[in-house]
């Protein structure tokens, strides 16, 4: 049963076609992400769900009710904005209580209790009396979260909520948001342009390009089975090699011939195409190491050392462009040098054939 159903959503800003035929179902209690490059329509779609934007065509259903023309304050949704507006002249508790300003049915004491509970949820219990100017960036973002949560919405909409934080704080808040979502059990819809953030946090991810959903899948499926080159390139790194398909056999530059059934592919047709594989799905063999599987030969053209990992660019024999291979470093084993002979162990099952 879906909590939110979008059907045939079209959105024009004047003549600009910002959302194109969006069909989407999001379940109760799901952590869902909208992922895509800047300008692809993520914020617009979030605002359509919240009711801040009307649609040109289509319907928005929440909890089985048609909400297409219902204003934001009458929807069971609440939004945390990209630039979290905390009022500096109010205390932490007053900032959170601002989320309850329309609830004239609640007395002062009931409001205080809700505020304190919301602050507890975001790890700011006991901070209520503090001046909001005395908070760090991460704490201020938590106040914004508490203000949205205090209304106990069914759906929390988060528009790039962590983009203003530095890397360490962002990673910490990612973990806290996951914990918070599990704890309160409400649906989170997160907008992000950061693929790693989406993979880390979400149950399911919709990848958007040009106002359309290009792929909707669980994080792992999205990474392992991208439906197009564009999705594959947006989610992590993928190596592409030109290939020719004929009579159920793929001939890939640098790798040789592979039976189509052995690799991942949707429908195939004969002709020119591409095969792709992720950097961690192939292994460089070190001197003295052997492999029972298939081995391609080439030369190491670049080495980037990351401490725990080394990234190698390898130019396979017969290839114009190098492929990137990531290897976990093993203590005591030297890193291969630029110019070294490379033997690359790979398996057909890790290859994706693109149309
Ligand atoms: N109020 C508006 N008026 C006109 N164009 C807009 C408006 N809001 C967004 N757009 C345009 O719609 C497209 C999608 O915007 P947006 O949803 O903000 O993308 P994202 O959040 O993915 O970066 C962009 O090209 C943007 O310039
Ligand atoms: Mg945006």
Tab-separated table of C-alpha atoms and ligand atoms in Angstrom:
chain	number	residue	atom	x	y	z
A	1	UNK	CA	0.000	0.000	0.000
A	2	UNK	CA	1.478	3.296	-0.990
A	3	UNK	CA	1.197	6.384	1.168
A	4	UNK	CA	1.972	8.776	-1.662
A	5	UNK	CA	0.898	8.212	-5.260
A	6	UNK	CA	1.846	10.517	-8.084
A	7	UNK	CA	0.212	9.901	-11.434
A	8	UNK	CA	1.021	11.557	-14.733
A	9	UNK	CA	2.587	14.640	-13.170
A	10	UNK	CA	3.473	17.385	-15.652
A	11	UNK	CA	4.787	20.727	-14.470
A	12	UNK	CA	5.426	23.779	-16.627
A	13	UNK	CA	7.051	27.013	-15.484
A	14	UNK	CA	5.754	29.201	-18.300
A	15	UNK	CA	6.919	27.297	-21.357
A	16	UNK	CA	9.661	25.410	-19.453
A	17	UNK	CA	8.730	21.744	-19.003
A	18	UNK	CA	10.163	20.987	-15.528
A	19	UNK	CA	8.453	17.634	-14.730
A	20	UNK	CA	7.583	15.155	-17.458
A	21	UNK	CA	5.230	12.272	-16.859
A	22	UNK	CA	6.157	11.424	-13.262
A	23	UNK	CA	4.503	8.247	-11.896
A	24	UNK	CA	5.684	7.391	-8.417
A	25	UNK	CA	4.521	5.405	-5.377
A	26	UNK	CA	6.158	5.825	-1.981
A	27	UNK	CA	5.270	3.555	0.924
A	28	UNK	CA	4.583	4.359	4.571
A	29	UNK	CA	7.764	4.347	6.644
A	30	UNK	CA	10.042	4.373	3.633
A	31	UNK	CA	13.308	6.328	3.377
A	32	UNK	CA	13.076	7.473	-0.221
A	33	UNK	CA	15.532	9.646	-2.144
A	34	UNK	CA	15.246	11.779	-5.249
A	35	UNK	CA	18.706	11.885	-6.779
A	36	UNK	CA	19.886	13.797	-9.809
A	37	UNK	CA	22.036	16.638	-11.086
A	38	UNK	CA	21.220	20.260	-10.363
A	39	UNK	CA	18.236	21.492	-12.367
A	40	UNK	CA	16.693	18.057	-13.063
A	41	UNK	CA	13.499	18.875	-11.119
A	42	UNK	CA	14.059	17.356	-7.657
A	43	UNK	CA	13.004	20.401	-5.656
A	44	UNK	CA	10.034	20.974	-7.944
A	45	UNK	CA	8.850	17.403	-7.375
A	46	UNK	CA	9.254	17.750	-3.600
A	47	UNK	CA	7.296	21.019	-3.663
A	48	UNK	CA	4.566	19.337	-5.697
A	49	UNK	CA	4.271	16.650	-2.990
A	50	UNK	CA	4.220	19.327	-0.260
A	51	UNK	CA	1.685	21.448	-2.156
A	52	UNK	CA	3.892	24.533	-2.578
A	53	UNK	CA	3.684	24.032	-6.347
A	54	UNK	CA	0.554	23.193	-8.259
A	55	UNK	CA	0.775	20.756	-11.159
A	56	UNK	CA	-0.026	21.430	-14.806
A	57	UNK	CA	-1.398	17.902	-15.152
A	58	UNK	CA	-1.703	14.764	-13.042
A	59	UNK	CA	-2.763	13.841	-9.516
A	60	UNK	CA	-1.189	13.751	-6.071
A	61	UNK	CA	-2.745	11.215	-3.691
A	62	UNK	CA	-1.694	10.950	-0.037
A	63	UNK	CA	-3.235	8.354	2.293
A	64	UNK	CA	-5.863	7.578	-0.372
A	65	UNK	CA	-7.030	11.201	-0.497
A	66	UNK	CA	-6.745	13.316	-3.616
A	67	UNK	CA	-4.491	16.180	-2.481
A	68	UNK	CA	-3.812	17.689	-5.889
A	69	UNK	CA	-5.492	20.986	-5.001
A	70	UNK	CA	-5.084	20.878	-1.225
A	71	UNK	CA	-2.860	23.646	0.250
A	72	UNK	CA	0.412	22.721	2.065
A	73	UNK	CA	-0.876	23.360	5.592
A	74	UNK	CA	-3.743	20.897	5.034
A	75	UNK	CA	-1.427	18.093	3.918
A	76	UNK	CA	0.170	15.524	6.284
A	77	UNK	CA	3.590	16.593	5.030
A	78	UNK	CA	6.253	18.911	6.379
A	79	UNK	CA	9.366	20.256	4.746
A	80	UNK	CA	12.927	20.944	5.888
A	81	UNK	CA	14.479	23.437	3.525
A	82	UNK	CA	17.916	23.580	1.938
A	83	UNK	CA	18.744	26.829	3.745
A	84	UNK	CA	17.408	26.082	7.209
A	85	UNK	CA	15.918	29.293	8.528
A	86	UNK	CA	16.497	29.451	12.262
A	87	UNK	CA	15.305	32.629	13.945
A	88	UNK	CA	18.338	34.065	15.771
A	89	UNK	CA	16.295	36.140	18.235
A	90	UNK	CA	14.439	33.043	19.518
A	91	UNK	CA	15.699	30.305	21.827
A	92	UNK	CA	16.034	26.723	20.627
A	93	UNK	CA	12.672	25.778	22.200
A	94	UNK	CA	10.940	28.856	20.738
A	95	UNK	CA	12.288	27.962	17.293
A	96	UNK	CA	10.837	24.461	17.582
A	97	UNK	CA	7.553	25.769	19.034
A	98	UNK	CA	7.239	27.954	15.921
A	99	UNK	CA	6.231	24.737	14.145
A	100	UNK	CA	3.166	24.601	16.427
A	101	UNK	CA	2.027	28.213	15.923
A	102	UNK	CA	-1.183	27.201	14.148
A	103	UNK	CA	-2.190	24.612	16.750
A	104	UNK	CA	-4.544	26.741	18.826
A	105	UNK	CA	-6.127	23.514	20.104
A	106	UNK	CA	-3.036	22.822	22.249
A	107	UNK	CA	-2.405	24.541	25.576
A	108	UNK	CA	0.991	25.835	26.644
A	109	UNK	CA	1.888	22.750	28.630
A	110	UNK	CA	0.983	20.341	25.817
A	111	UNK	CA	3.114	22.408	23.437
A	112	UNK	CA	6.070	22.393	25.827
A	113	UNK	CA	5.866	18.606	26.062
A	114	UNK	CA	5.791	18.222	22.259
A	115	UNK	CA	8.758	20.584	21.903
A	116	UNK	CA	10.799	18.697	24.489
A	117	UNK	CA	9.975	15.361	22.789
A	118	UNK	CA	11.006	16.732	19.396
A	119	UNK	CA	14.287	18.021	20.839
A	120	UNK	CA	14.928	14.600	22.393
A	121	UNK	CA	14.368	12.945	19.016
A	122	UNK	CA	17.121	14.981	17.376
A	123	UNK	CA	19.543	14.628	20.290
A	124	UNK	CA	19.046	18.144	21.660
A	125	UNK	CA	17.215	17.253	24.865
A	126	UNK	CA	17.909	19.919	27.504
A	127	UNK	CA	19.018	22.503	24.909
A	128	UNK	CA	15.644	24.279	24.841
A	129	UNK	CA	16.609	27.393	26.786
A	130	UNK	CA	19.778	28.060	24.759
A	131	UNK	CA	20.091	30.958	22.373
A	132	UNK	CA	19.965	29.567	18.839
A	133	UNK	CA	22.961	31.721	17.917
A	134	UNK	CA	25.058	29.616	20.313
A	135	UNK	CA	24.632	26.501	18.146
A	136	UNK	CA	26.943	24.862	15.595
A	137	UNK	CA	25.797	24.298	12.002
A	138	UNK	CA	24.918	20.692	12.730
A	139	UNK	CA	22.931	21.623	15.833
A	140	UNK	CA	21.042	24.307	13.943
A	141	UNK	CA	20.097	21.748	11.325
A	142	UNK	CA	18.774	19.544	14.118
A	143	UNK	CA	16.636	22.410	15.392
A	144	UNK	CA	15.176	22.761	11.896
A	145	UNK	CA	14.458	19.015	11.921
A	146	UNK	CA	12.822	19.216	15.351
A	147	UNK	CA	10.641	22.095	14.162
A	148	UNK	CA	9.432	19.957	11.261
A	149	UNK	CA	8.970	16.841	13.417
A	150	UNK	CA	7.082	18.567	16.233
A	151	UNK	CA	3.931	18.498	14.107
A	152	UNK	CA	4.245	14.706	13.766
A	153	UNK	CA	3.801	14.726	9.991
A	154	UNK	CA	3.253	11.459	8.112
A	155	UNK	CA	5.870	12.530	5.623
A	156	UNK	CA	9.013	14.570	6.167
A	157	UNK	CA	10.356	16.221	3.026
A	158	UNK	CA	14.049	17.096	3.139
A	159	UNK	CA	15.530	19.302	0.425
A	160	UNK	CA	19.330	18.863	0.455
A	161	UNK	CA	19.282	19.298	4.246
A	162	UNK	CA	22.962	18.483	4.714
A	163	UNK	CA	24.512	20.385	1.825
A	164	UNK	CA	25.638	23.326	3.988
A	165	UNK	CA	27.561	21.099	6.408
A	166	UNK	CA	31.215	20.073	6.119
A	167	UNK	CA	32.079	16.471	5.201
A	168	UNK	CA	32.549	15.093	8.730
A	169	UNK	CA	29.382	16.708	10.078
A	170	UNK	CA	27.449	15.613	6.986
A	171	UNK	CA	28.454	11.981	7.494
A	172	UNK	CA	27.493	12.155	11.158
A	173	UNK	CA	24.099	13.696	10.334
A	174	UNK	CA	23.476	11.028	7.688
A	175	UNK	CA	23.782	8.327	10.329
A	176	UNK	CA	21.586	10.319	12.718
A	177	UNK	CA	18.902	10.863	10.112
A	178	UNK	CA	18.759	7.127	9.418
A	179	UNK	CA	18.459	6.438	13.149
A	180	UNK	CA	15.814	9.127	13.522
A	181	UNK	CA	13.767	7.816	10.614
A	182	UNK	CA	13.801	4.285	12.064
A	183	UNK	CA	12.880	5.613	15.480
A	184	UNK	CA	9.929	7.793	14.447
A	185	UNK	CA	8.898	5.473	11.606
A	186	UNK	CA	7.536	8.206	9.348
A	187	UNK	CA	8.216	8.463	5.638
A	188	UNK	CA	11.285	10.504	4.707
A	189	UNK	CA	11.716	11.851	1.201
A	190	UNK	CA	15.202	13.210	0.714
A	191	UNK	CA	16.365	15.334	-2.192
A	192	UNK	CA	20.083	15.122	-2.924
A	193	UNK	CA	22.534	15.528	-5.803
A	194	UNK	CA	25.075	13.429	-3.882
A	195	UNK	CA	24.964	9.811	-5.049
A	196	UNK	CA	26.903	8.538	-2.051
A	197	UNK	CA	24.443	10.200	0.322
A	198	UNK	CA	21.513	8.600	-1.500
A	199	UNK	CA	23.139	5.148	-1.475
A	200	UNK	CA	24.002	5.367	2.228
A	201	UNK	CA	20.622	6.571	3.433
A	202	UNK	CA	17.817	5.283	1.258
A	203	UNK	CA	15.617	2.233	0.998
A	204	UNK	CA	14.824	3.206	-2.573
A	205	UNK	CA	16.162	5.857	-4.918
A	206	UNK	CA	14.637	7.546	-7.956
A	207	UNK	CA	17.311	8.882	-10.303
A	208	UNK	CA	16.065	11.920	-12.217
A	209	UNK	CA	17.319	13.544	-15.399
A	210	UNK	CA	15.582	16.343	-17.301
A	211	UNK	CA	12.332	16.206	-15.327
A	212	UNK	CA	11.936	12.450	-15.731
A	213	UNK	CA	12.636	9.411	-13.566
A	214	UNK	CA	15.407	7.497	-15.325
A	215	UNK	CA	15.499	4.589	-12.853
A	216	UNK	CA	13.805	3.680	-9.597
A	217	UNK	CA	15.404	0.938	-7.522
A	218	UNK	CA	16.889	-0.072	-4.215
A	219	UNK	CA	20.381	1.284	-3.619
A	220	UNK	CA	22.189	-1.948	-4.382
A	221	UNK	CA	20.214	-2.705	-7.542
A	222	UNK	CA	20.832	0.816	-8.773
A	223	UNK	CA	24.568	0.415	-8.312
A	224	UNK	CA	24.761	-3.098	-9.698
A	225	UNK	CA	22.236	-2.931	-12.489
A	226	UNK	CA	21.987	0.607	-13.872
A	227	UNK	CA	19.614	0.666	-16.840
A	228	UNK	CA	21.560	3.164	-18.897
A	229	UNK	CA	25.034	4.570	-19.353
A	230	UNK	CA	23.842	7.873	-17.957
A	231	UNK	CA	22.598	6.335	-14.714
A	232	UNK	CA	25.756	4.208	-14.469
A	233	UNK	CA	27.969	7.268	-14.815
A	234	UNK	CA	25.981	9.268	-12.279
A	235	UNK	CA	26.139	6.524	-9.629
A	236	UNK	CA	29.797	5.896	-8.882
A	237	UNK	CA	32.407	5.051	-11.482
A	238	UNK	CA	31.892	2.648	-14.359
A	239	UNK	CA	34.354	1.621	-17.061
A	240	UNK	CA	32.985	1.420	-20.579
A	241	UNK	CA	34.490	-0.561	-23.424
A	242	UNK	CA	33.220	-0.490	-27.008
A	243	UNK	CA	31.754	-3.821	-28.043
A	244	UNK	CA	30.105	-5.526	-30.982
A	245	UNK	CA	27.263	-8.012	-30.646
A	246	UNK	CA	26.671	-10.709	-33.252
A	247	UNK	CA	24.806	-14.030	-32.988
A	248	UNK	CA	24.652	-14.041	-29.192
A	249	UNK	CA	28.331	-13.252	-28.749
A	250	UNK	CA	29.770	-9.956	-27.522
A	251	UNK	CA	33.221	-8.938	-28.670
A	252	UNK	CA	34.469	-6.305	-26.212
A	253	UNK	CA	37.602	-4.253	-26.844
A	254	UNK	CA	40.402	-5.453	-24.556
A	255	UNK	CA	38.376	-8.335	-23.097
A	256	UNK	CA	37.576	-10.506	-26.083
A	257	UNK	CA	34.526	-12.638	-26.795
A	258	UNK	CA	31.790	-13.283	-24.230
A	259	UNK	CA	28.568	-15.245	-24.589
A	260	UNK	CA	25.645	-12.821	-24.068
A	261	UNK	CA	23.974	-15.087	-21.471
A	262	UNK	CA	27.067	-14.828	-19.254
A	263	UNK	CA	26.792	-11.088	-18.709
A	264	UNK	CA	24.053	-8.811	-17.396
A	265	UNK	CA	21.907	-7.395	-20.112
A	266	UNK	CA	18.406	-6.513	-21.021
A	267	UNK	CA	17.265	-7.157	-24.568
A	268	UNK	CA	20.177	-7.228	-26.964
A	269	UNK	CA	20.331	-6.537	-30.635
A	270	UNK	CA	23.239	-7.139	-32.978
A	271	UNK	CA	25.477	-4.160	-33.621
A	272	UNK	CA	27.782	-1.692	-31.923
A	273	UNK	CA	27.324	-1.146	-28.193
A	274	UNK	CA	29.168	-0.811	-24.868
A	275	UNK	CA	29.962	-3.100	-21.967
A	276	UNK	CA	30.574	-1.616	-18.529
A	277	UNK	CA	32.077	-2.781	-15.276
A	278	UNK	CA	32.762	-1.225	-11.871
A	279	UNK	CA	36.388	-0.606	-10.735
A	280	UNK	CA	36.104	-3.049	-7.811
A	281	UNK	CA	34.745	-5.973	-9.853
A	282	UNK	CA	38.077	-6.739	-11.538
A	283	UNK	CA	41.405	-7.536	-9.877
A	284	UNK	CA	44.978	-6.775	-10.836
A	285	UNK	CA	47.174	-9.827	-10.409
A	286	UNK	CA	50.453	-9.170	-8.648
A	287	UNK	CA	53.696	-10.929	-9.713
A	288	UNK	CA	53.405	-14.571	-8.747
A	289	UNK	CA	49.595	-14.444	-8.494
A	290	UNK	CA	47.416	-16.445	-10.861
A	291	UNK	CA	43.744	-16.634	-11.711
A	292	UNK	CA	41.599	-19.529	-12.867
A	293	UNK	CA	39.228	-17.184	-14.633
A	294	UNK	CA	39.669	-14.854	-17.540
A	295	UNK	CA	42.676	-12.543	-17.622
A	296	UNK	CA	43.167	-9.501	-19.839
A	297	UNK	CA	46.561	-7.957	-20.437
A	298	UNK	CA	47.707	-4.367	-20.552
A	299	UNK	CA	49.858	-1.681	-18.946
A	300	UNK	CA	49.423	0.412	-15.785
A	301	UNK	CA	49.108	4.029	-16.939
A	302	UNK	CA	48.251	5.823	-13.671
A	303	UNK	CA	48.461	5.049	-9.950
A	304	UNK	CA	46.547	6.984	-7.286
A	305	UNK	CA	47.316	5.951	-3.716
A	306	UNK	CA	44.558	6.486	-1.099
A	307	UNK	CA	46.044	4.713	1.924
A	308	UNK	CA	43.516	1.900	2.279
A	309	UNK	CA	42.940	1.719	-1.494
A	310	UNK	CA	44.889	2.265	-4.668
A	311	UNK	CA	43.237	3.282	-7.915
A	312	UNK	CA	44.966	2.043	-11.050
A	313	UNK	CA	44.331	3.151	-14.585
A	314	UNK	CA	45.089	0.281	-16.917
A	315	UNK	CA	45.342	0.485	-20.662
A	316	UNK	CA	44.267	-2.940	-21.901
A	317	UNK	CA	45.908	-4.188	-25.076
A	318	UNK	CA	43.832	-3.116	-28.057
A	319	UNK	CA	42.008	-0.330	-26.140
A	320	UNK	CA	42.193	3.388	-26.776
A	321	UNK	CA	41.122	4.466	-23.274
A	322	UNK	CA	42.293	3.146	-19.905
A	323	UNK	CA	39.949	1.455	-17.429
A	324	UNK	CA	40.012	2.259	-13.717
A	325	UNK	CA	40.557	-0.543	-11.195
A	326	UNK	CA	40.301	-0.117	-7.424
A	327	UNK	CA	42.323	-2.419	-5.208
A	328	UNK	CA	42.332	-2.747	-1.441
A	329	UNK	CA	45.924	-2.372	-0.261
A	330	UNK	CA	47.436	-5.306	1.569
A	331	UNK	CA	50.073	-4.569	4.188
A	332	UNK	CA	53.510	-5.569	2.960
A	333	UNK	CA	52.507	-5.849	-0.691
A	334	UNK	CA	53.983	-3.135	-2.892
A	335	UNK	CA	51.817	-0.951	-5.076
A	336	UNK	CA	52.321	-1.507	-8.827
A	337	UNK	CA	54.202	1.246	-10.661
A	338	UNK	CA	53.216	3.248	-13.709
A	339	UNK	CA	54.398	1.380	-16.800
A	340	UNK	CA	54.188	-2.040	-15.110
A	341	UNK	CA	52.725	-4.917	-17.042
A	342	UNK	CA	49.136	-5.470	-15.918
A	343	UNK	CA	47.171	-8.703	-15.790
A	344	UNK	CA	43.541	-8.047	-15.063
A	345	UNK	CA	41.358	-10.867	-13.722
A	346	UNK	CA	37.724	-10.210	-14.604
A	347	UNK	CA	34.497	-12.147	-14.810
A	348	UNK	CA	31.720	-11.911	-17.406
A	349	UNK	CA	29.054	-11.838	-14.666
A	350	UNK	CA	30.293	-8.429	-13.507
A	351	UNK	CA	29.814	-6.916	-16.968
A	352	UNK	CA	26.728	-5.011	-18.020
A	353	UNK	CA	25.816	-4.804	-21.671
A	354	UNK	CA	24.210	-1.485	-22.574
A	355	UNK	CA	21.901	-0.946	-25.449
B	1	LIG	N1	9.735	29.190	-10.002
B	1	LIG	C1	10.354	28.834	-11.121
B	1	LIG	N2	10.170	29.507	-12.279
B	1	LIG	C2	10.775	29.136	-13.419
B	1	LIG	N3	11.629	28.096	-13.537
B	1	LIG	C3	11.878	27.386	-12.432
B	1	LIG	C4	11.265	27.709	-11.165
B	1	LIG	N4	11.695	26.824	-10.250
B	1	LIG	C5	12.542	25.986	-10.903
B	1	LIG	N5	12.638	26.315	-12.201
B	1	LIG	C6	13.462	25.611	-13.209
B	1	LIG	O1	13.042	24.265	-13.252
B	1	LIG	C7	14.154	23.391	-13.350
B	1	LIG	C8	14.162	22.416	-12.200
B	1	LIG	O2	14.425	23.137	-11.005
B	1	LIG	P1	14.541	22.435	-9.598
B	1	LIG	O3	13.335	21.623	-9.359
B	1	LIG	O4	14.858	23.492	-8.605
B	1	LIG	O5	15.801	21.482	-9.831
B	1	LIG	P2	16.751	20.736	-8.781
B	1	LIG	O6	16.159	20.846	-7.421
B	1	LIG	O7	16.840	19.323	-9.285
B	1	LIG	O8	18.085	21.411	-8.884
B	1	LIG	C9	15.397	24.266	-13.416
B	1	LIG	O9	15.768	24.428	-14.751
B	1	LIG	C10	14.924	25.571	-12.812
B	1	LIG	O10	15.631	26.661	-13.356
B	2	LIG	MG1	16.937	21.710	-5.661
